[in-house]
């Protein structure tokens, strides 16, 4: 049986990586085999492209070229990591995926929606997430968390506050447009509370459906 594919999306510092790790732990405790991964990156080729994308050296080429490099990274990631895991029955938890391109490059970068969707079809095909968590936090909370790590800001973290406010709204719009796939999570709560909310949704949407019914 094909594994399940869950993605985590949202603004900077919304706690995606933290929740990927907590959900993986919970699933493994139930005996489910899990692969955790991230974008950009998640395969050796895509990790090399991540360095280019986050360093900012691609930015001067413009948003369309940047979108194509994100797509090239995704293609490698899907073919090398995600698809083999799902086919082998493992669950894949991915920190960012297609929705980040739709929002960062499409909505914020004004890249033509037809280009975004064409690249998505070419790279992802039917390897679509079964469930997507949209991690929602006020922009200032995300900033504080990122600043708390004491690392140098990357190409997207360095954008103005207004960019991040629009980003948050765009993710919420996307969740409204695709309610059967996307669940908005209040990510301003403690990591444990956020993890409980996510776990309830995973049980409800994915685990209950896999449990064979006992004939009465
Ligand atoms: N991008 C990506 C595009 O433009 N297009 C694309 O197609 C794709 C795939 C990726 C960048 O690339 C862009 C978007 C991004 O700008 P990244 O380094 O992977 O860059 O950055 P992010 O995905 O934004 O990841 P971050 O690590 O910055 O944030 P996370 O993963 O959301 O947050 P996390 O879990 O690392 O937590 C951040 C800090 O907060 C604490 C953690 O301990 C950590 O210190 N924390 C909490 N504190 C309090 N309460 C909670 N509930 C907390 N949860 C976590």
mmCIF file of N, CA and C in Angstrom, residues 35-139:
data_model
loop_
_atom_site.group_PDB
_atom_site.id
_atom_site.type_symbol
_atom_site.label_atom_id
_atom_site.label_comp_id
_atom_site.label_asym_id
_atom_site.label_seq_id
_atom_site.Cartn_x
_atom_site.Cartn_y
_atom_site.Cartn_z
ATOM 1 N N UNK A 35 9.672 8.822 6.589
ATOM 2 C CA UNK A 35 10.808 9.580 6.053
ATOM 3 C C UNK A 35 10.497 11.055 6.276
ATOM 4 N N UNK A 36 11.440 11.777 6.900
ATOM 5 C CA UNK A 36 11.248 13.221 7.044
ATOM 6 C C UNK A 36 12.169 13.931 6.051
ATOM 7 N N UNK A 37 11.643 14.968 5.428
ATOM 8 C CA UNK A 37 12.433 15.655 4.417
ATOM 9 C C UNK A 37 12.017 17.120 4.349
ATOM 10 N N UNK A 38 12.651 17.882 3.460
ATOM 11 C CA UNK A 38 12.364 19.314 3.425
ATOM 12 C C UNK A 38 12.590 19.869 2.022
ATOM 13 N N UNK A 39 12.037 21.053 1.790
ATOM 14 C CA UNK A 39 12.306 21.772 0.531
ATOM 15 C C UNK A 39 12.630 23.233 0.844
ATOM 16 N N UNK A 40 13.455 23.915 0.038
ATOM 17 C CA UNK A 40 14.218 23.260 -1.009
ATOM 18 C C UNK A 40 15.230 22.296 -0.392
ATOM 19 N N UNK A 41 15.444 21.182 -1.089
ATOM 20 C CA UNK A 41 16.400 20.189 -0.591
ATOM 21 C C UNK A 41 15.775 18.820 -0.558
ATOM 22 N N UNK A 42 16.280 17.961 0.325
ATOM 23 C CA UNK A 42 15.693 16.643 0.504
ATOM 24 C C UNK A 42 16.319 15.540 -0.338
ATOM 25 N N UNK A 43 17.249 15.901 -1.213
ATOM 26 C CA UNK A 43 18.035 14.914 -1.979
ATOM 27 C C UNK A 43 19.370 15.607 -2.248
ATOM 28 N N UNK A 44 20.438 14.849 -2.544
ATOM 29 C CA UNK A 44 21.740 15.515 -2.721
ATOM 30 C C UNK A 44 21.705 16.625 -3.779
ATOM 31 N N UNK A 45 21.056 16.355 -4.914
ATOM 32 C CA UNK A 45 20.990 17.380 -5.967
ATOM 33 C C UNK A 45 20.204 18.600 -5.521
ATOM 34 N N UNK A 46 19.081 18.357 -4.880
ATOM 35 C CA UNK A 46 18.235 19.475 -4.442
ATOM 36 C C UNK A 46 18.891 20.265 -3.306
ATOM 37 N N UNK A 47 19.665 19.579 -2.458
ATOM 38 C CA UNK A 47 20.366 20.305 -1.371
ATOM 39 C C UNK A 47 21.407 21.260 -1.973
ATOM 40 N N UNK A 48 22.037 20.848 -3.089
ATOM 41 C CA UNK A 48 23.009 21.747 -3.746
ATOM 42 C C UNK A 48 22.284 22.983 -4.273
ATOM 43 N N UNK A 49 21.077 22.771 -4.826
ATOM 44 C CA UNK A 49 20.303 23.917 -5.330
ATOM 45 C C UNK A 49 19.782 24.784 -4.180
ATOM 46 N N UNK A 50 19.532 24.177 -3.024
ATOM 47 C CA UNK A 50 19.096 24.942 -1.846
ATOM 48 C C UNK A 50 20.125 26.023 -1.481
ATOM 49 N N UNK A 51 21.400 25.619 -1.552
ATOM 50 C CA UNK A 51 22.458 26.574 -1.201
ATOM 51 C C UNK A 51 22.384 27.808 -2.099
ATOM 52 N N UNK A 52 22.183 27.566 -3.387
ATOM 53 C CA UNK A 52 22.073 28.687 -4.333
ATOM 54 C C UNK A 52 20.855 29.544 -4.024
ATOM 55 N N UNK A 53 19.713 28.883 -3.809
ATOM 56 C CA UNK A 53 18.451 29.606 -3.635
ATOM 57 C C UNK A 53 18.446 30.451 -2.365
ATOM 58 N N UNK A 54 18.929 29.880 -1.256
ATOM 59 C CA UNK A 54 18.836 30.609 0.017
ATOM 60 C C UNK A 54 19.970 31.615 0.223
ATOM 61 N N UNK A 55 21.056 31.461 -0.556
ATOM 62 C CA UNK A 55 22.153 32.431 -0.408
ATOM 63 C C UNK A 55 21.790 33.763 -1.053
ATOM 64 N N UNK A 56 20.799 33.722 -1.973
ATOM 65 C CA UNK A 56 20.400 34.969 -2.650
ATOM 66 C C UNK A 56 21.080 35.173 -3.992
ATOM 67 N N UNK A 57 21.981 34.264 -4.403
ATOM 68 C CA UNK A 57 22.679 34.481 -5.681
ATOM 69 C C UNK A 57 21.734 34.343 -6.884
ATOM 70 N N UNK A 58 20.606 33.658 -6.677
ATOM 71 C CA UNK A 58 19.657 33.478 -7.788
ATOM 72 C C UNK A 58 18.709 34.674 -7.904
ATOM 73 N N UNK A 59 18.530 35.417 -6.816
ATOM 74 C CA UNK A 59 17.539 36.505 -6.779
ATOM 75 C C UNK A 59 17.681 37.499 -7.951
ATOM 76 N N UNK A 60 18.905 37.917 -8.291
ATOM 77 C CA UNK A 60 19.023 38.888 -9.396
ATOM 78 C C UNK A 60 18.534 38.361 -10.742
ATOM 79 N N UNK A 61 18.416 37.050 -10.895
ATOM 80 C CA UNK A 61 17.914 36.486 -12.165
ATOM 81 C C UNK A 61 16.410 36.716 -12.330
ATOM 82 N N UNK A 62 15.758 37.087 -11.229
ATOM 83 C CA UNK A 62 14.320 37.364 -11.302
ATOM 84 C C UNK A 62 13.486 36.202 -10.810
ATOM 85 N N UNK A 63 12.209 36.488 -10.443
ATOM 86 C CA UNK A 63 11.353 35.452 -9.839
ATOM 87 C C UNK A 63 11.048 34.271 -10.748
ATOM 88 N N UNK A 64 10.991 34.468 -12.065
ATOM 89 C CA UNK A 64 10.662 33.325 -12.936
ATOM 90 C C UNK A 64 11.820 32.326 -12.958
ATOM 91 N N UNK A 65 13.037 32.838 -13.095
ATOM 92 C CA UNK A 65 14.207 31.949 -13.092
ATOM 93 C C UNK A 65 14.325 31.250 -11.734
ATOM 94 N N UNK A 66 14.061 31.999 -10.674
ATOM 95 C CA UNK A 66 14.137 31.422 -9.324
ATOM 96 C C UNK A 66 13.121 30.275 -9.199
ATOM 97 N N UNK A 67 11.916 30.494 -9.750
ATOM 98 C CA UNK A 67 10.868 29.462 -9.719
ATOM 99 C C UNK A 67 11.342 28.197 -10.429
ATOM 100 N N UNK A 68 12.058 28.387 -11.539
ATOM 101 C CA UNK A 68 12.516 27.215 -12.299
ATOM 102 C C UNK A 68 13.568 26.430 -11.524
ATOM 103 N N UNK A 69 14.368 27.138 -10.754
ATOM 104 C CA UNK A 69 15.387 26.417 -9.963
ATOM 105 C C UNK A 69 14.716 25.683 -8.784
ATOM 106 N N UNK A 70 13.697 26.315 -8.188
ATOM 107 C CA UNK A 70 12.923 25.587 -7.161
ATOM 108 C C UNK A 70 12.311 24.337 -7.783
ATOM 109 N N UNK A 71 11.822 24.459 -9.040
ATOM 110 C CA UNK A 71 11.189 23.316 -9.706
ATOM 111 C C UNK A 71 12.217 22.221 -10.000
ATOM 112 N N UNK A 72 13.408 22.616 -10.417
ATOM 113 C CA UNK A 72 14.460 21.623 -10.704
ATOM 114 C C UNK A 72 14.808 20.863 -9.420
ATOM 115 N N UNK A 73 14.895 21.603 -8.329
ATOM 116 C CA UNK A 73 15.192 20.964 -7.038
ATOM 117 C C UNK A 73 14.064 20.005 -6.668
ATOM 118 N N UNK A 74 12.823 20.444 -6.892
ATOM 119 C CA UNK A 74 11.667 19.587 -6.537
ATOM 120 C C UNK A 74 11.650 18.314 -7.385
ATOM 121 N N UNK A 75 11.956 18.457 -8.643
ATOM 122 C CA UNK A 75 11.945 17.292 -9.520
ATOM 123 C C UNK A 75 12.887 16.214 -8.978
ATOM 124 N N UNK A 76 14.105 16.635 -8.624
ATOM 125 C CA UNK A 76 15.081 15.683 -8.094
ATOM 126 C C UNK A 76 14.596 15.089 -6.775
ATOM 127 N N UNK A 77 14.041 15.948 -5.930
ATOM 128 C CA UNK A 77 13.564 15.515 -4.609
ATOM 129 C C UNK A 77 12.438 14.482 -4.744
ATOM 130 N N UNK A 78 11.474 14.755 -5.628
ATOM 131 C CA UNK A 78 10.340 13.833 -5.808
ATOM 132 C C UNK A 78 10.847 12.493 -6.333
ATOM 133 N N UNK A 79 11.692 12.547 -7.365
ATOM 134 C CA UNK A 79 12.138 11.303 -8.000
ATOM 135 C C UNK A 79 13.077 10.495 -7.112
ATOM 136 N N UNK A 80 13.929 11.197 -6.357
ATOM 137 C CA UNK A 80 14.973 10.496 -5.600
ATOM 138 C C UNK A 80 14.525 10.078 -4.198
ATOM 139 N N UNK A 81 13.691 10.919 -3.578
ATOM 140 C CA UNK A 81 13.358 10.677 -2.166
ATOM 141 C C UNK A 81 11.873 10.357 -1.949
ATOM 142 N N UNK A 82 10.991 11.240 -2.421
ATOM 143 C CA UNK A 82 9.577 11.118 -2.034
ATOM 144 C C UNK A 82 8.901 9.917 -2.686
ATOM 145 N N UNK A 83 9.003 9.813 -3.988
ATOM 146 C CA UNK A 83 8.291 8.746 -4.699
ATOM 147 C C UNK A 83 8.753 7.353 -4.268
ATOM 148 N N UNK A 84 10.080 7.098 -4.183
ATOM 149 C CA UNK A 84 10.499 5.756 -3.736
ATOM 150 C C UNK A 84 9.979 5.432 -2.325
ATOM 151 N N UNK A 85 9.958 6.423 -1.443
ATOM 152 C CA UNK A 85 9.481 6.154 -0.072
ATOM 153 C C UNK A 85 7.995 5.815 -0.090
ATOM 154 N N UNK A 86 7.205 6.606 -0.785
ATOM 155 C CA UNK A 86 5.751 6.357 -0.821
ATOM 156 C C UNK A 86 5.452 5.004 -1.467
ATOM 157 N N UNK A 87 6.169 4.718 -2.526
ATOM 158 C CA UNK A 87 5.944 3.448 -3.231
ATOM 159 C C UNK A 87 6.294 2.268 -2.316
ATOM 160 N N UNK A 88 7.299 2.465 -1.477
ATOM 161 C CA UNK A 88 7.704 1.410 -0.542
ATOM 162 C C UNK A 88 6.819 1.351 0.698
ATOM 163 N N UNK A 89 5.761 2.160 0.740
ATOM 164 C CA UNK A 89 4.814 2.106 1.854
ATOM 165 C C UNK A 89 5.160 3.003 3.033
ATOM 166 N N UNK A 90 6.255 3.763 2.900
ATOM 167 C CA UNK A 90 6.610 4.657 4.013
ATOM 168 C C UNK A 90 5.792 5.943 3.945
ATOM 169 N N UNK A 91 5.622 6.574 5.087
ATOM 170 C CA UNK A 91 4.972 7.880 5.124
ATOM 171 C C UNK A 91 6.057 8.945 4.931
ATOM 172 N N UNK A 92 5.715 9.992 4.223
ATOM 173 C CA UNK A 92 6.677 11.077 3.994
ATOM 174 C C UNK A 92 6.135 12.353 4.625
ATOM 175 N N UNK A 93 6.964 12.942 5.497
ATOM 176 C CA UNK A 93 6.610 14.232 6.110
ATOM 177 C C UNK A 93 7.572 15.271 5.545
ATOM 178 N N UNK A 94 7.033 16.270 4.873
ATOM 179 C CA UNK A 94 7.899 17.217 4.174
ATOM 180 C C UNK A 94 7.679 18.650 4.649
ATOM 181 N N UNK A 95 8.790 19.286 5.033
ATOM 182 C CA UNK A 95 8.796 20.682 5.481
ATOM 183 C C UNK A 95 8.837 21.568 4.225
ATOM 184 N N UNK A 96 7.697 22.086 3.810
ATOM 185 C CA UNK A 96 7.459 22.898 2.596
ATOM 186 C C UNK A 96 7.398 22.015 1.342
ATOM 187 N N UNK A 97 6.520 22.443 0.428
ATOM 188 C CA UNK A 97 6.390 21.733 -0.862
ATOM 189 C C UNK A 97 5.736 22.695 -1.847
ATOM 190 N N UNK A 98 4.837 22.194 -2.702
ATOM 191 C CA UNK A 98 4.283 23.027 -3.790
ATOM 192 C C UNK A 98 3.641 24.323 -3.344
ATOM 193 N N UNK A 99 3.037 24.325 -2.141
ATOM 194 C CA UNK A 99 2.327 25.548 -1.723
ATOM 195 C C UNK A 99 3.298 26.700 -1.478
ATOM 196 N N UNK A 100 4.536 26.377 -1.073
ATOM 197 C CA UNK A 100 5.525 27.455 -0.893
ATOM 198 C C UNK A 100 5.812 28.127 -2.226
ATOM 199 N N UNK A 101 5.891 27.328 -3.300
ATOM 200 C CA UNK A 101 6.120 27.940 -4.621
ATOM 201 C C UNK A 101 4.914 28.766 -5.040
ATOM 202 N N UNK A 102 3.724 28.184 -4.840
ATOM 203 C CA UNK A 102 2.506 28.919 -5.216
ATOM 204 C C UNK A 102 2.449 30.280 -4.524
ATOM 205 N N UNK A 103 2.866 30.306 -3.243
ATOM 206 C CA UNK A 103 2.719 31.550 -2.473
ATOM 207 C C UNK A 103 3.953 32.462 -2.629
ATOM 208 N N UNK A 104 5.153 31.958 -2.360
ATOM 209 C CA UNK A 104 6.340 32.839 -2.389
ATOM 210 C C UNK A 104 6.601 33.347 -3.808
ATOM 211 N N UNK A 105 6.617 32.401 -4.780
ATOM 212 C CA UNK A 105 6.941 32.836 -6.145
ATOM 213 C C UNK A 105 5.672 33.304 -6.877
ATOM 214 N N UNK A 106 4.550 32.606 -6.678
ATOM 215 C CA UNK A 106 3.331 32.955 -7.406
ATOM 216 C C UNK A 106 2.677 34.222 -6.874
ATOM 217 N N UNK A 107 2.203 34.178 -5.645
ATOM 218 C CA UNK A 107 1.464 35.335 -5.109
ATOM 219 C C UNK A 107 2.407 36.510 -4.820
ATOM 220 N N UNK A 108 3.492 36.256 -4.084
ATOM 221 C CA UNK A 108 4.384 37.354 -3.685
ATOM 222 C C UNK A 108 5.328 37.765 -4.812
ATOM 223 N N UNK A 109 5.762 36.793 -5.613
ATOM 224 C CA UNK A 109 6.732 37.113 -6.678
ATOM 225 C C UNK A 109 6.083 37.460 -8.004
ATOM 226 N N UNK A 110 4.725 37.344 -8.057
ATOM 227 C CA UNK A 110 3.974 37.661 -9.284
ATOM 228 C C UNK A 110 4.369 36.825 -10.491
ATOM 229 N N UNK A 111 4.868 35.624 -10.267
ATOM 230 C CA UNK A 111 5.154 34.744 -11.408
ATOM 231 C C UNK A 111 3.809 34.217 -11.921
ATOM 232 N N UNK A 112 3.669 34.215 -13.237
ATOM 233 C CA UNK A 112 2.415 33.807 -13.876
ATOM 234 C C UNK A 112 1.953 32.448 -13.340
ATOM 235 N N UNK A 113 0.696 32.416 -12.925
ATOM 236 C CA UNK A 113 0.101 31.197 -12.357
ATOM 237 C C UNK A 113 0.215 30.015 -13.329
ATOM 238 N N UNK A 114 0.142 30.281 -14.648
ATOM 239 C CA UNK A 114 0.221 29.180 -15.619
ATOM 240 C C UNK A 114 1.607 28.544 -15.607
ATOM 241 N N UNK A 115 2.633 29.374 -15.391
ATOM 242 C CA UNK A 115 4.009 28.827 -15.312
ATOM 243 C C UNK A 115 4.133 27.961 -14.056
ATOM 244 N N UNK A 116 3.621 28.506 -12.946
ATOM 245 C CA UNK A 116 3.708 27.768 -11.666
ATOM 246 C C UNK A 116 3.020 26.405 -11.800
ATOM 247 N N UNK A 117 1.804 26.415 -12.372
ATOM 248 C CA UNK A 117 1.028 25.169 -12.456
ATOM 249 C C UNK A 117 1.660 24.185 -13.455
ATOM 250 N N UNK A 118 2.231 24.712 -14.547
ATOM 251 C CA UNK A 118 2.864 23.826 -15.525
ATOM 252 C C UNK A 118 4.082 23.140 -14.909
ATOM 253 N N UNK A 119 4.876 23.910 -14.168
ATOM 254 C CA UNK A 119 6.058 23.318 -13.516
ATOM 255 C C UNK A 119 5.627 22.312 -12.456
ATOM 256 N N UNK A 120 4.543 22.631 -11.779
ATOM 257 C CA UNK A 120 4.030 21.725 -10.738
ATOM 258 C C UNK A 120 3.614 20.393 -11.370
ATOM 259 N N UNK A 121 2.900 20.460 -12.480
ATOM 260 C CA UNK A 121 2.468 19.216 -13.143
ATOM 261 C C UNK A 121 3.684 18.405 -13.596
ATOM 262 N N UNK A 122 4.692 19.122 -14.124
ATOM 263 C CA UNK A 122 5.876 18.431 -14.657
ATOM 264 C C UNK A 122 6.700 17.777 -13.553
ATOM 265 N N UNK A 123 6.763 18.406 -12.395
ATOM 266 C CA UNK A 123 7.650 17.892 -11.341
ATOM 267 C C UNK A 123 6.942 16.955 -10.374
ATOM 268 N N UNK A 124 5.673 17.248 -10.090
ATOM 269 C CA UNK A 124 4.962 16.518 -9.037
ATOM 270 C C UNK A 124 4.008 15.481 -9.617
ATOM 271 N N UNK A 125 3.372 15.807 -10.728
ATOM 272 C CA UNK A 125 2.402 14.878 -11.311
ATOM 273 C C UNK A 125 1.317 14.547 -10.305
ATOM 274 N N UNK A 126 1.143 13.246 -10.046
ATOM 275 C CA UNK A 126 0.102 12.887 -9.069
ATOM 276 C C UNK A 126 0.679 12.601 -7.678
ATOM 277 N N UNK A 127 1.931 13.008 -7.461
ATOM 278 C CA UNK A 127 2.522 12.848 -6.121
ATOM 279 C C UNK A 127 2.090 14.043 -5.263
ATOM 280 N N UNK A 128 0.790 14.160 -5.083
ATOM 281 C CA UNK A 128 0.246 15.293 -4.330
ATOM 282 C C UNK A 128 0.114 14.931 -2.851
ATOM 283 N N UNK A 129 0.272 15.928 -1.978
ATOM 284 C CA UNK A 129 0.109 15.623 -0.544
ATOM 285 C C UNK A 129 -1.307 15.139 -0.239
ATOM 286 N N UNK A 130 -1.391 14.159 0.696
ATOM 287 C CA UNK A 130 -2.703 13.720 1.176
ATOM 288 C C UNK A 130 -3.254 14.737 2.156
ATOM 289 N N UNK A 131 -2.338 15.400 2.863
ATOM 290 C CA UNK A 131 -2.741 16.351 3.905
ATOM 291 C C UNK A 131 -1.674 17.438 4.007
ATOM 292 N N UNK A 132 -2.113 18.679 4.175
ATOM 293 C CA UNK A 132 -1.172 19.793 4.316
ATOM 294 C C UNK A 132 -1.556 20.622 5.533
ATOM 295 N N UNK A 133 -0.598 20.808 6.437
ATOM 296 C CA UNK A 133 -0.839 21.673 7.588
ATOM 297 C C UNK A 133 -0.309 23.071 7.282
ATOM 298 N N UNK A 134 -1.184 24.050 7.390
ATOM 299 C CA UNK A 134 -0.781 25.445 7.220
ATOM 300 C C UNK A 134 -0.551 25.992 8.627
ATOM 301 N N UNK A 135 0.737 26.192 8.944
ATOM 302 C CA UNK A 135 1.104 26.622 10.296
ATOM 303 C C UNK A 135 0.982 28.146 10.361
ATOM 304 N N UNK A 136 0.028 28.596 11.177
ATOM 305 C CA UNK A 136 -0.285 30.025 11.187
ATOM 306 C C UNK A 136 0.169 30.686 12.488
ATOM 307 N N UNK A 137 1.083 31.666 12.356
ATOM 308 C CA UNK A 137 1.501 32.466 13.528
ATOM 309 C C UNK A 137 1.568 33.934 13.131
ATOM 310 N N UNK A 138 1.299 34.844 14.083
ATOM 311 C CA UNK A 138 1.523 36.255 13.780
ATOM 312 C C UNK A 138 2.977 36.454 13.340
ATOM 313 N N UNK A 139 3.160 37.371 12.390
ATOM 314 C CA UNK A 139 4.488 37.576 11.800
ATOM 315 C C UNK A 139 5.548 37.872 12.872
#
